Short mmCIF file of N, CA and C in Angstrom, two decimals:
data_model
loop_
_atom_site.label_atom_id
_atom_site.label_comp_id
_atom_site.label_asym_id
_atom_site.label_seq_id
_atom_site.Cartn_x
_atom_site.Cartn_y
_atom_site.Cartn_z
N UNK Y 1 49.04 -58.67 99.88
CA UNK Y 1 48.44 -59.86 100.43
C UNK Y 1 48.60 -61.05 99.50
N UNK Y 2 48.96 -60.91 98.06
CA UNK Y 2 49.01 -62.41 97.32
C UNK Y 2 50.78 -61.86 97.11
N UNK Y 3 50.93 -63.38 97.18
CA UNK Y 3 52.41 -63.55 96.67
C UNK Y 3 52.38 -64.67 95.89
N UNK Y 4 53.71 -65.18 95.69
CA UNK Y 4 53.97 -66.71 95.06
C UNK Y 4 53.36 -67.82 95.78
N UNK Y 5 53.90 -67.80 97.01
CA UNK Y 5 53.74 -68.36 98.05
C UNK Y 5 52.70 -68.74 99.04
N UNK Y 6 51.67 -67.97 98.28
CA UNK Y 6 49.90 -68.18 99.45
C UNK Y 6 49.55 -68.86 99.06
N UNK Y 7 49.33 -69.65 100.83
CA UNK Y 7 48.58 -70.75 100.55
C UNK Y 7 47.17 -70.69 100.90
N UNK Y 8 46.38 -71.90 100.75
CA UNK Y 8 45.22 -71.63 100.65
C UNK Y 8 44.26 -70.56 102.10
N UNK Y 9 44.55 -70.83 103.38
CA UNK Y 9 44.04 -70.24 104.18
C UNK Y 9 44.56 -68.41 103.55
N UNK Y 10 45.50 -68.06 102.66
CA UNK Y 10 45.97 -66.77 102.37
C UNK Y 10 44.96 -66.39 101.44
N UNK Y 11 44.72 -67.09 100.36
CA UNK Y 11 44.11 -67.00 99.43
C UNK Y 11 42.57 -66.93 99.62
N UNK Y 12 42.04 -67.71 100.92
CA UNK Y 12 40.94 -67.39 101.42
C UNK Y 12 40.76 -66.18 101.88
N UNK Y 13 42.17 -65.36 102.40
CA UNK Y 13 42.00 -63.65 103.10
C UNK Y 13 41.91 -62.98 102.30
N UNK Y 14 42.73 -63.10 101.09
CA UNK Y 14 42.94 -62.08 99.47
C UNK Y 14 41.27 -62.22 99.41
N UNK Y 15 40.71 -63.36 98.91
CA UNK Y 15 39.35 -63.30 98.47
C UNK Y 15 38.26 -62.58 99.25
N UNK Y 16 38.30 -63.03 100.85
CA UNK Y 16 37.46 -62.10 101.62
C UNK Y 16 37.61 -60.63 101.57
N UNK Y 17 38.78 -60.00 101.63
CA UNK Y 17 39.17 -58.80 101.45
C UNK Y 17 39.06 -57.92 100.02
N UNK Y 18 38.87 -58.64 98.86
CA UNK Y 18 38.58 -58.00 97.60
C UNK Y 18 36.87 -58.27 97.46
N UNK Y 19 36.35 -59.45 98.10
CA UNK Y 19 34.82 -59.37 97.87
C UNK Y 19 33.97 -57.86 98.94
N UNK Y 20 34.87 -57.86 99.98
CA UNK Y 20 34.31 -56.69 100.83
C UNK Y 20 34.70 -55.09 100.53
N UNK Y 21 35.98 -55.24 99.71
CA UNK Y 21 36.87 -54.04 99.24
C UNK Y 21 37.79 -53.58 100.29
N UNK Y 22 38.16 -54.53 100.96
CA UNK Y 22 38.96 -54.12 102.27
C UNK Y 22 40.60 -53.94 101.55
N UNK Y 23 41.00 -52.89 102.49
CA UNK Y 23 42.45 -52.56 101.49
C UNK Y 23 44.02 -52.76 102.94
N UNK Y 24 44.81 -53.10 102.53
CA UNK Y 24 45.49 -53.95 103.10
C UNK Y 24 46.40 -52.32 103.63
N UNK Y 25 45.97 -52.23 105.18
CA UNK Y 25 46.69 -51.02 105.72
C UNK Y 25 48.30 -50.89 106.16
N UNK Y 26 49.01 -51.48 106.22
CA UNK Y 26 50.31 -52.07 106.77
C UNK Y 26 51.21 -52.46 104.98
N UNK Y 27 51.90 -51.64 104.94
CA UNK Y 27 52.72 -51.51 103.58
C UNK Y 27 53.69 -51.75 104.12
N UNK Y 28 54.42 -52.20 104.56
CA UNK Y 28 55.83 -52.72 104.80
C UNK Y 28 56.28 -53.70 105.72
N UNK Y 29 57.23 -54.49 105.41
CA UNK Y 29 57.55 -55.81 106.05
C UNK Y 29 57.37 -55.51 107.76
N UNK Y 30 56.54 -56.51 108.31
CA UNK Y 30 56.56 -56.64 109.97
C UNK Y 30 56.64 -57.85 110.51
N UNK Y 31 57.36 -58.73 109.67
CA UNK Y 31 58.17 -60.32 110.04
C UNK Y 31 59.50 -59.72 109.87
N UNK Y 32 60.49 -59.76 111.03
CA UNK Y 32 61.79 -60.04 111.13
C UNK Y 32 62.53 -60.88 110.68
N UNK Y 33 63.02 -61.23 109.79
CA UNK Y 33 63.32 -62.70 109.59
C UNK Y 33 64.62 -62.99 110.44
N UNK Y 34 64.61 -64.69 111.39
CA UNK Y 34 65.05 -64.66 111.99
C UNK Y 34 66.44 -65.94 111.69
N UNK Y 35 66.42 -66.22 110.37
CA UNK Y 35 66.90 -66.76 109.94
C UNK Y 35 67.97 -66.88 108.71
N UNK Y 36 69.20 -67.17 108.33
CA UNK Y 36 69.73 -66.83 106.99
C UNK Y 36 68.74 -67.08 105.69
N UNK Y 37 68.79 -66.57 104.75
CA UNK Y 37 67.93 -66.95 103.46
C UNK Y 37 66.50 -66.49 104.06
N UNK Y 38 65.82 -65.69 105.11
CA UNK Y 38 64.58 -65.24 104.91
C UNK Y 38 64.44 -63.97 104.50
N UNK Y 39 63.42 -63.52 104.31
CA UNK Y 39 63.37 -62.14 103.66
C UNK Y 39 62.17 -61.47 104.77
N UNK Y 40 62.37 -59.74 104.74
CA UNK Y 40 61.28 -59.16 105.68
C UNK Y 40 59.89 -59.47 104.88
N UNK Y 41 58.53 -59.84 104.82
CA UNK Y 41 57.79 -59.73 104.75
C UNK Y 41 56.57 -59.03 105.66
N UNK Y 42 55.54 -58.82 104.97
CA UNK Y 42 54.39 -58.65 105.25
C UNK Y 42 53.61 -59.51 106.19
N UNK Y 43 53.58 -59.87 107.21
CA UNK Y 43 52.72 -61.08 107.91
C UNK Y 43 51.32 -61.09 108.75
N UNK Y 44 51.78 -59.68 108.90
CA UNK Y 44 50.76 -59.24 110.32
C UNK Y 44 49.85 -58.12 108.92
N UNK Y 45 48.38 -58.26 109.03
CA UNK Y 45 47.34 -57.83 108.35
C UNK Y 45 46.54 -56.76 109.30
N UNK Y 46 46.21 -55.47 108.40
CA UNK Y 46 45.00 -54.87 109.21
C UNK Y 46 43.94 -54.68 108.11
N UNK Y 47 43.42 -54.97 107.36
CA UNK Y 47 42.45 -54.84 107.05
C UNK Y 47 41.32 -53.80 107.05
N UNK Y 48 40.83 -52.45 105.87
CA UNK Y 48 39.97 -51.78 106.27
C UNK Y 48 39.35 -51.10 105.25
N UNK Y 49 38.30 -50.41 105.33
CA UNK Y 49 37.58 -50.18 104.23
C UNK Y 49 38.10 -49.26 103.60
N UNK Y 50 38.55 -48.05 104.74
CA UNK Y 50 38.86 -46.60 104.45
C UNK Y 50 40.27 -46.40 104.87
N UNK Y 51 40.93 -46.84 103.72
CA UNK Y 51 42.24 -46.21 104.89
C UNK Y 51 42.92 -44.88 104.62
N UNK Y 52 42.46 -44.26 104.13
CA UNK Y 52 42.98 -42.77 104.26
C UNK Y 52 42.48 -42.09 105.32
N UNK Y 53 41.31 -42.59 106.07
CA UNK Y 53 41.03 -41.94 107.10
C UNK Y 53 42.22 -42.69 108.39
N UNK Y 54 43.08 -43.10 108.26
CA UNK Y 54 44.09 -44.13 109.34
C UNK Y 54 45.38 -43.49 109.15
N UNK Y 55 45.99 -43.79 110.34
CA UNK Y 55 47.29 -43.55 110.15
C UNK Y 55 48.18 -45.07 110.81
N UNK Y 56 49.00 -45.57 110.42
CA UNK Y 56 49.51 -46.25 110.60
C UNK Y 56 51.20 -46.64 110.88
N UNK Y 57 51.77 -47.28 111.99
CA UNK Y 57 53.03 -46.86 112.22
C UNK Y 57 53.90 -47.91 112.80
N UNK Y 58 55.00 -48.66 112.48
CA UNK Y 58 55.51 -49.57 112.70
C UNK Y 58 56.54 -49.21 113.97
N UNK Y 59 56.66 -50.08 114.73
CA UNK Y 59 58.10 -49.76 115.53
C UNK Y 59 58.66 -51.03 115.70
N UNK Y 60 59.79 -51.14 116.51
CA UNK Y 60 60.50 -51.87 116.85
C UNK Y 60 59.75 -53.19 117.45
N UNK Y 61 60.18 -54.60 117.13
CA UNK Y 61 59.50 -55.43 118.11
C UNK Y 61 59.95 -55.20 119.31
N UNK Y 62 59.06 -55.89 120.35
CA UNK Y 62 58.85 -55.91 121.47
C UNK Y 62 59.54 -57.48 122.50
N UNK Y 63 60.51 -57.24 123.31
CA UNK Y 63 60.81 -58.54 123.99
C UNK Y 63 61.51 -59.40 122.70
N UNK Y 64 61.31 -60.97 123.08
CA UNK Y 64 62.08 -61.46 121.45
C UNK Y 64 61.37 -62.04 120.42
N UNK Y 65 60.08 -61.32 120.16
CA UNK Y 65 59.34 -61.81 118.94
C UNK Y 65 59.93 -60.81 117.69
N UNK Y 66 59.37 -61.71 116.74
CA UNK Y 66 60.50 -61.43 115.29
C UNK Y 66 59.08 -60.77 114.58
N UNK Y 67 58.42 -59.67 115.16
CA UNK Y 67 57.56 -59.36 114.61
C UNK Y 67 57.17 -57.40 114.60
N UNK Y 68 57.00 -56.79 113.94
CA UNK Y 68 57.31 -54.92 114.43
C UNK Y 68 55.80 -55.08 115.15
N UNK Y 69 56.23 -54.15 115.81
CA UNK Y 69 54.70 -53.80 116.74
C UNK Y 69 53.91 -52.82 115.49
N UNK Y 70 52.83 -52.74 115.52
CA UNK Y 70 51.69 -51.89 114.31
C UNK Y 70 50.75 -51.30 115.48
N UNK Y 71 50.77 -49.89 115.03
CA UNK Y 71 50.46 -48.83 115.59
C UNK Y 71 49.19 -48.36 114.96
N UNK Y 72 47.81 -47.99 115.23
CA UNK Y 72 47.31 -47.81 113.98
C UNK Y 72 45.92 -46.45 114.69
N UNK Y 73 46.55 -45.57 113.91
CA UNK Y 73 45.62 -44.22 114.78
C UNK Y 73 43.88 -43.96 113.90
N UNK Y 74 43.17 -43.60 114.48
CA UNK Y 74 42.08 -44.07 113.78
C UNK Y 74 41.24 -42.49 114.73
N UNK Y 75 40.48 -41.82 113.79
CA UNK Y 75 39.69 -40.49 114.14
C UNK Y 75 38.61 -41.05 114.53
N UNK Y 76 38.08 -40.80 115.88
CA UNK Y 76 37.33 -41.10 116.67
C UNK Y 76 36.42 -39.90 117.16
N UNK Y 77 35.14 -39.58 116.76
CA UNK Y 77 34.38 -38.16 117.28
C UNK Y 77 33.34 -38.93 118.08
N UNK Y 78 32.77 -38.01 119.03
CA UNK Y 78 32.05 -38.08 119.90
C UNK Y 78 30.72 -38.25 119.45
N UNK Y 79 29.74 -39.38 120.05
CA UNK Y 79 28.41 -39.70 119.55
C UNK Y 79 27.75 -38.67 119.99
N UNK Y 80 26.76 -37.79 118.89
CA UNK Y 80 26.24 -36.75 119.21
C UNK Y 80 25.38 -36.96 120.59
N UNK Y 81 24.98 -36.15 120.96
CA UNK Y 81 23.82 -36.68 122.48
C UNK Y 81 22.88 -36.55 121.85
N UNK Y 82 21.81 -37.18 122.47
CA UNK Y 82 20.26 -37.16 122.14
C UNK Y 82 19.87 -36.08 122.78
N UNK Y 83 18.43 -35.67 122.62
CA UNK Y 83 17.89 -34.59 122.91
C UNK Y 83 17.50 -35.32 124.70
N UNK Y 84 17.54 -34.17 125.70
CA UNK Y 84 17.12 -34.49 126.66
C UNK Y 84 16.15 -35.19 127.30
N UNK Y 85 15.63 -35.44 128.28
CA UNK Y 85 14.94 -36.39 128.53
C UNK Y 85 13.67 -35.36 128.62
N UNK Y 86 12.45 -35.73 128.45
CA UNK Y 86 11.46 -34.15 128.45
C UNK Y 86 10.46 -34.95 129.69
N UNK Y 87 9.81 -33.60 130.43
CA UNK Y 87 8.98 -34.55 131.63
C UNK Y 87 7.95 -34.05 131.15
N UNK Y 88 6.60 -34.92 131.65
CA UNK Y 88 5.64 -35.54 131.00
C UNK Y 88 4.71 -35.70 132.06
N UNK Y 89 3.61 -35.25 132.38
CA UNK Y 89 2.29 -35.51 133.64
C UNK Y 89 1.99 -36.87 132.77
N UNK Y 90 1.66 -37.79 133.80
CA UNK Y 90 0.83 -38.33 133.64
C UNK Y 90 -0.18 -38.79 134.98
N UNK Y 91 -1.47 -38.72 134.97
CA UNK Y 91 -2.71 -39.16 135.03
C UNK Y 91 -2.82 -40.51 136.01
N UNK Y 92 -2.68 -41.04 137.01
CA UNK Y 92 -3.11 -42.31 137.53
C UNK Y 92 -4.46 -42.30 137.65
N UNK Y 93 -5.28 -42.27 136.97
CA UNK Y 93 -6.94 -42.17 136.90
C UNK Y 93 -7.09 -43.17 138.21
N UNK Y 94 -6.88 -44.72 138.57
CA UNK Y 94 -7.11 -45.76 138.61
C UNK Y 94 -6.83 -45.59 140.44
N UNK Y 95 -5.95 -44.69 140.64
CA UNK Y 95 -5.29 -44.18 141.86
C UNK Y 95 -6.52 -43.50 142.36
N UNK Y 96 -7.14 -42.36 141.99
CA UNK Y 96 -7.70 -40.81 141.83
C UNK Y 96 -8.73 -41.45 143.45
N UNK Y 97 -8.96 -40.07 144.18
CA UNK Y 97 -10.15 -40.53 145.14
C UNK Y 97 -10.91 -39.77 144.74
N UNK Y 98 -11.97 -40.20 144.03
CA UNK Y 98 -13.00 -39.97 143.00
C UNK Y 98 -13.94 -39.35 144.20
N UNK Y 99 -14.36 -40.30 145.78
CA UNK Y 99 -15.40 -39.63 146.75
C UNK Y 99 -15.09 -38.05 146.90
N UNK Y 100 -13.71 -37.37 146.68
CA UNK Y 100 -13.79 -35.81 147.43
C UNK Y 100 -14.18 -35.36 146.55
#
């Protein structure tokens, strides 16, 4: 995420991302360069706390953007259930025909 070249809105992401400990998931260039004299870089960011729990995977761009598509698999478990719903009398005192 820092190079020679970051400018300040970059340098604002480096900083947010080292004050939170976020670690930069995407290791290899996903700008195409579409021009003589550019180089592949890094452009496209994922950002995350844990990334060994991730898997991550570049492919080919898509249509004619100069950019790899980022793939990013992430372990997802099921929210335990709560305990059932339990039934419960209750009492309408206020109802009751008190005369029988």
């Amino acid at each position: 995420m820092c190079s020679s070249k970051t400018d300040h809105p970059g340098e604002l992401a480096f900083n947010f991302a080292t004050l939170h400990d976020l670690e930069q998931l995407v290791e290899h260039p996903t700008h195409i360069p579409d021009r003589l004299g550019d180089t592949p870089n890094i452009l496209d960011l994922f950002l995350i706390s844990n990334p060994s729990a991730y898997g991550v995977t570049l492919s080919s761009p898509l249509g004619s953007t100069d950019h790899n598509v980022i793939s990013v698999s992430c372990p997802i478990s099921p929210i335990s259930s709560q305990d059932p719903p339990k039934w419960r009398c209750l009492w309408h005192f206020v109802h009751a025909s008190w005369a029988t």
